[in-house]
Each structure stands twice: as structure tokens, then as C-alpha cells.
């Protein structure tokens, strides 16, 4: 077990490293990393496995999470948490085997990719390499809620809960 003296020394070393890092320029930070300044950001080169379809600016978010939507290894959703604590979709990652690029447009080759592209608020526009930009899904005004889809989902959830309660013997 570490002594109090060792713990204090470790804390001071961490503070020194953080101060040094804050005072470095971006290029100095890049050179200090094992990959160096040659490393490209995700989606910036054309040799990746996914097309990146950005729907919101990442500067609006403080924390990010990526999770599979549907089949593992398929389409992924990158969600971001805002300073207010709410979450939103930052971008979609669509495997290159499930879509292709033609004339600056992203064309879906699978049903899952087609569904994601149809739900976007606009058609994805090619920006660079594997990056596309689109508008987020349109917002539905509160006066138009619940929508037909929401009503149907609620009914299905009620029926599912009733079946589960019936199976438990209630």
C-alpha cells in the first residue's frame, strides 16, 4: 500500500504534468503523442470503415458515447451530452459495406442504412473524405403530439406489459 508521502508526490507530479500540457500549443501536444502529428481525426481519411453523417455540431456537447443500433458491428450512433445534461445525436456511423458514395451523395445498400438516411431532416451532403453533413430529424410541435407512431408504440407497450403480468399470474 502506498504511503501518504508517495500519494502526495504522485499528486504533485500529476499537477505538474497538467500544467505543462495546458501550456503546450496544439502542434506541441501532437508531437508529444506516440502517433505524432501524422494521425488524422476519425473520418478525415478515406481508409476508414464507416461513413460519418454529422447531424449536429460537436461543439454543442461535452461528453460523447457511441453505441450500436441494431446488429453489432453495424450502424452506430454517436450521442453527445450537453452542458444542460440532455442527450442528442451528434452523428451516425454507417459501415461502408452498407452504403456507397455516388456523385457526392450517400446511397444506402442495406435496409438499416436506408432507414437511418430516411429519418434525417435532409439528404446527407458530402463535405470531405468520409464525412457527410445532414440536418437532424425535424422537431414535432407539442400541439401535434402524440403522433400516430407514439400512440402505436404506447399501445404496444401496454399490451406487452399486460402479457408479462398475465404470465406472472397477476
Short mmCIF file of C-alpha atoms in Angstrom, two decimals:
data_model
loop_
_atom_site.label_atom_id
_atom_site.label_comp_id
_atom_site.label_asym_id
_atom_site.label_seq_id
_atom_site.Cartn_x
_atom_site.Cartn_y
_atom_site.Cartn_z
CA UNK A 1 0.00 0.00 0.00
CA UNK A 2 1.26 3.48 -0.85
CA UNK A 3 2.38 5.75 1.95
CA UNK A 4 0.99 9.23 2.48
CA UNK A 5 4.30 10.68 1.22
CA UNK A 6 4.08 8.68 -2.04
CA UNK A 7 0.47 9.72 -2.60
CA UNK A 8 1.37 13.41 -2.11
CA UNK A 9 4.34 13.08 -4.53
CA UNK A 10 2.07 11.46 -7.15
CA UNK A 11 -0.48 14.29 -6.83
CA UNK A 12 2.22 16.91 -7.31
CA UNK A 13 3.58 15.09 -10.38
CA UNK A 14 0.09 14.98 -11.90
CA UNK A 15 -0.39 18.72 -11.27
CA UNK A 16 2.99 19.47 -12.93
CA UNK A 17 2.08 17.35 -15.98
CA UNK A 18 -1.33 19.03 -16.31
CA UNK A 19 0.23 22.50 -16.11
CA UNK A 20 2.82 21.59 -18.76
CA UNK A 21 0.09 20.15 -21.03
CA UNK A 22 -2.08 23.29 -20.71
CA UNK A 23 0.85 25.50 -21.70
CA UNK A 24 1.62 23.48 -24.86
CA UNK A 25 0.38 24.51 -28.30
CA UNK A 26 -1.71 22.07 -30.35
CA UNK A 27 1.28 21.14 -32.52
CA UNK A 28 3.46 20.51 -29.45
CA UNK A 29 0.75 18.26 -27.98
CA UNK A 30 0.51 16.33 -31.25
CA UNK A 31 4.28 15.79 -31.35
CA UNK A 32 4.28 14.54 -27.76
CA UNK A 33 1.83 11.76 -28.62
CA UNK A 34 3.08 8.35 -29.84
CA UNK A 35 1.23 8.78 -33.17
CA UNK A 36 2.75 12.24 -33.60
CA UNK A 37 1.14 14.89 -35.75
CA UNK A 38 0.54 12.41 -38.60
CA UNK A 39 -2.61 10.97 -37.00
CA UNK A 40 -5.81 12.05 -38.73
CA UNK A 41 -9.08 12.65 -36.93
CA UNK A 42 -11.77 9.97 -37.48
CA UNK A 43 -13.46 10.28 -40.87
CA UNK A 44 -10.83 12.65 -42.28
CA UNK A 45 -9.07 9.99 -44.37
CA UNK A 46 -10.78 7.74 -46.89
CA UNK A 47 -9.44 4.49 -45.48
CA UNK A 48 -11.86 4.07 -42.54
CA UNK A 49 -14.63 1.50 -42.14
CA UNK A 50 -17.51 3.98 -41.76
CA UNK A 51 -19.15 6.95 -43.42
CA UNK A 52 -19.68 9.73 -40.85
CA UNK A 53 -23.02 11.57 -41.16
CA UNK A 54 -22.91 14.57 -38.81
CA UNK A 55 -26.28 16.00 -37.77
CA UNK A 56 -25.21 18.44 -35.04
CA UNK A 57 -22.06 20.42 -34.31
CA UNK A 58 -19.92 18.58 -31.77
CA UNK A 59 -19.04 21.85 -30.01
CA UNK A 60 -22.58 21.80 -28.50
CA UNK A 61 -21.64 18.74 -26.41
CA UNK A 62 -19.28 17.96 -23.54
CA UNK A 63 -19.38 14.12 -23.39
CA UNK A 64 -19.77 11.51 -26.12
CA UNK A 65 -20.95 7.89 -26.24
CA UNK A 66 -21.04 5.54 -29.22
CA UNK A 67 -23.40 2.57 -29.35
CA UNK A 68 -24.56 0.03 -31.89
CA UNK A 69 -28.03 0.48 -33.32
CA UNK A 70 -29.43 -2.87 -34.35
CA UNK A 71 -26.89 -5.55 -35.25
CA UNK A 72 -23.47 -5.47 -33.54
CA UNK A 73 -20.81 -4.10 -35.88
CA UNK A 74 -23.43 -2.33 -37.97
CA UNK A 75 -24.70 1.23 -37.78
CA UNK A 76 -23.53 3.21 -34.78
CA UNK A 77 -24.99 6.32 -33.18
CA UNK A 78 -22.69 8.85 -31.56
CA UNK A 79 -24.64 10.57 -28.79
CA UNK A 80 -23.48 13.71 -27.01
CA UNK A 81 -24.39 15.15 -23.63
CA UNK A 82 -24.96 18.90 -23.47
CA UNK A 83 -23.96 21.09 -20.54
CA UNK A 84 -27.63 21.06 -19.52
CA UNK A 85 -27.46 17.26 -19.16
CA UNK A 86 -29.71 16.41 -22.14
CA UNK A 87 -28.51 13.97 -24.78
CA UNK A 88 -28.73 14.26 -28.55
CA UNK A 89 -27.42 12.53 -31.66
CA UNK A 90 -24.17 14.07 -32.87
CA UNK A 91 -23.61 11.80 -35.87
CA UNK A 92 -24.30 8.41 -37.41
CA UNK A 93 -21.59 5.95 -38.44
CA UNK A 94 -22.68 3.83 -41.41
CA UNK A 95 -20.44 0.90 -42.45
CA UNK A 96 -19.01 1.22 -45.95
CA UNK A 97 -20.36 -2.27 -46.76
CA UNK A 98 -23.90 -0.95 -46.13
CA UNK A 99 -23.69 2.21 -48.28
CA UNK A 100 -21.70 3.76 -51.08
CA UNK A 101 -20.92 7.22 -52.38
CA UNK A 102 -22.07 8.28 -55.83
CA UNK A 103 -21.81 11.80 -57.18
CA UNK A 104 -21.28 13.34 -53.74
CA UNK A 105 -24.35 11.58 -52.33
CA UNK A 106 -24.58 8.73 -49.86
CA UNK A 107 -26.61 5.81 -51.26
CA UNK A 108 -27.86 3.11 -48.88
CA UNK A 109 -27.25 -0.53 -49.83
CA UNK A 110 -28.99 -2.10 -46.81
CA UNK A 111 -32.39 -1.68 -45.17
CA UNK A 112 -30.87 -0.44 -41.89
CA UNK A 113 -28.82 2.24 -43.64
CA UNK A 114 -31.87 3.24 -45.68
CA UNK A 115 -33.93 3.69 -42.50
CA UNK A 116 -31.31 5.93 -40.90
CA UNK A 117 -30.93 8.08 -44.02
CA UNK A 118 -34.72 8.43 -44.37
CA UNK A 119 -35.07 9.62 -40.77
CA UNK A 120 -32.65 12.51 -41.26
CA UNK A 121 -34.05 16.00 -41.72
CA UNK A 122 -32.22 16.37 -45.07
CA UNK A 123 -30.20 14.29 -47.52
CA UNK A 124 -26.54 13.92 -46.46
CA UNK A 125 -24.20 16.29 -48.31
CA UNK A 126 -20.57 15.26 -48.85
CA UNK A 127 -18.15 17.59 -47.06
CA UNK A 128 -14.76 15.79 -47.17
CA UNK A 129 -13.26 12.28 -47.32
CA UNK A 130 -15.79 10.05 -45.49
CA UNK A 131 -17.65 12.96 -43.86
CA UNK A 132 -21.22 13.99 -44.69
CA UNK A 133 -23.49 16.61 -43.15
CA UNK A 134 -27.25 16.47 -42.74
CA UNK A 135 -29.92 18.16 -40.68
CA UNK A 136 -31.31 16.42 -37.61
CA UNK A 137 -34.76 14.88 -37.61
CA UNK A 138 -37.42 17.61 -37.73
CA UNK A 139 -38.95 18.55 -34.37
CA UNK A 140 -42.64 17.83 -33.88
CA UNK A 141 -44.52 20.69 -32.17
CA UNK A 142 -46.12 19.79 -28.82
CA UNK A 143 -49.58 20.59 -30.20
CA UNK A 144 -49.19 17.75 -32.75
CA UNK A 145 -48.27 15.17 -30.10
CA UNK A 146 -48.81 12.35 -29.57
CA UNK A 147 -48.07 11.37 -33.14
CA UNK A 148 -49.54 8.22 -34.69
CA UNK A 149 -46.21 6.43 -34.15
CA UNK A 150 -46.14 7.46 -30.48
CA UNK A 151 -49.73 6.30 -29.97
CA UNK A 152 -48.97 2.96 -31.62
CA UNK A 153 -45.79 2.46 -29.56
CA UNK A 154 -47.71 3.24 -26.35
CA UNK A 155 -50.40 0.70 -27.20
CA UNK A 156 -47.77 -1.95 -27.96
CA UNK A 157 -46.03 -1.24 -24.64
CA UNK A 158 -49.31 -1.55 -22.74
CA UNK A 159 -50.10 -4.88 -24.41
CA UNK A 160 -46.57 -6.12 -23.70
CA UNK A 161 -46.89 -5.19 -20.01
CA UNK A 162 -50.31 -6.88 -19.81
CA UNK A 163 -48.90 -10.09 -21.34
CA UNK A 164 -46.00 -10.08 -18.88
CA UNK A 165 -48.34 -9.54 -15.91
CA UNK A 166 -50.61 -12.31 -17.14
CA UNK A 167 -47.65 -14.71 -17.42
CA UNK A 168 -46.60 -13.89 -13.85
CA UNK A 169 -50.12 -14.78 -12.73
CA UNK A 170 -51.41 -11.35 -11.69
#
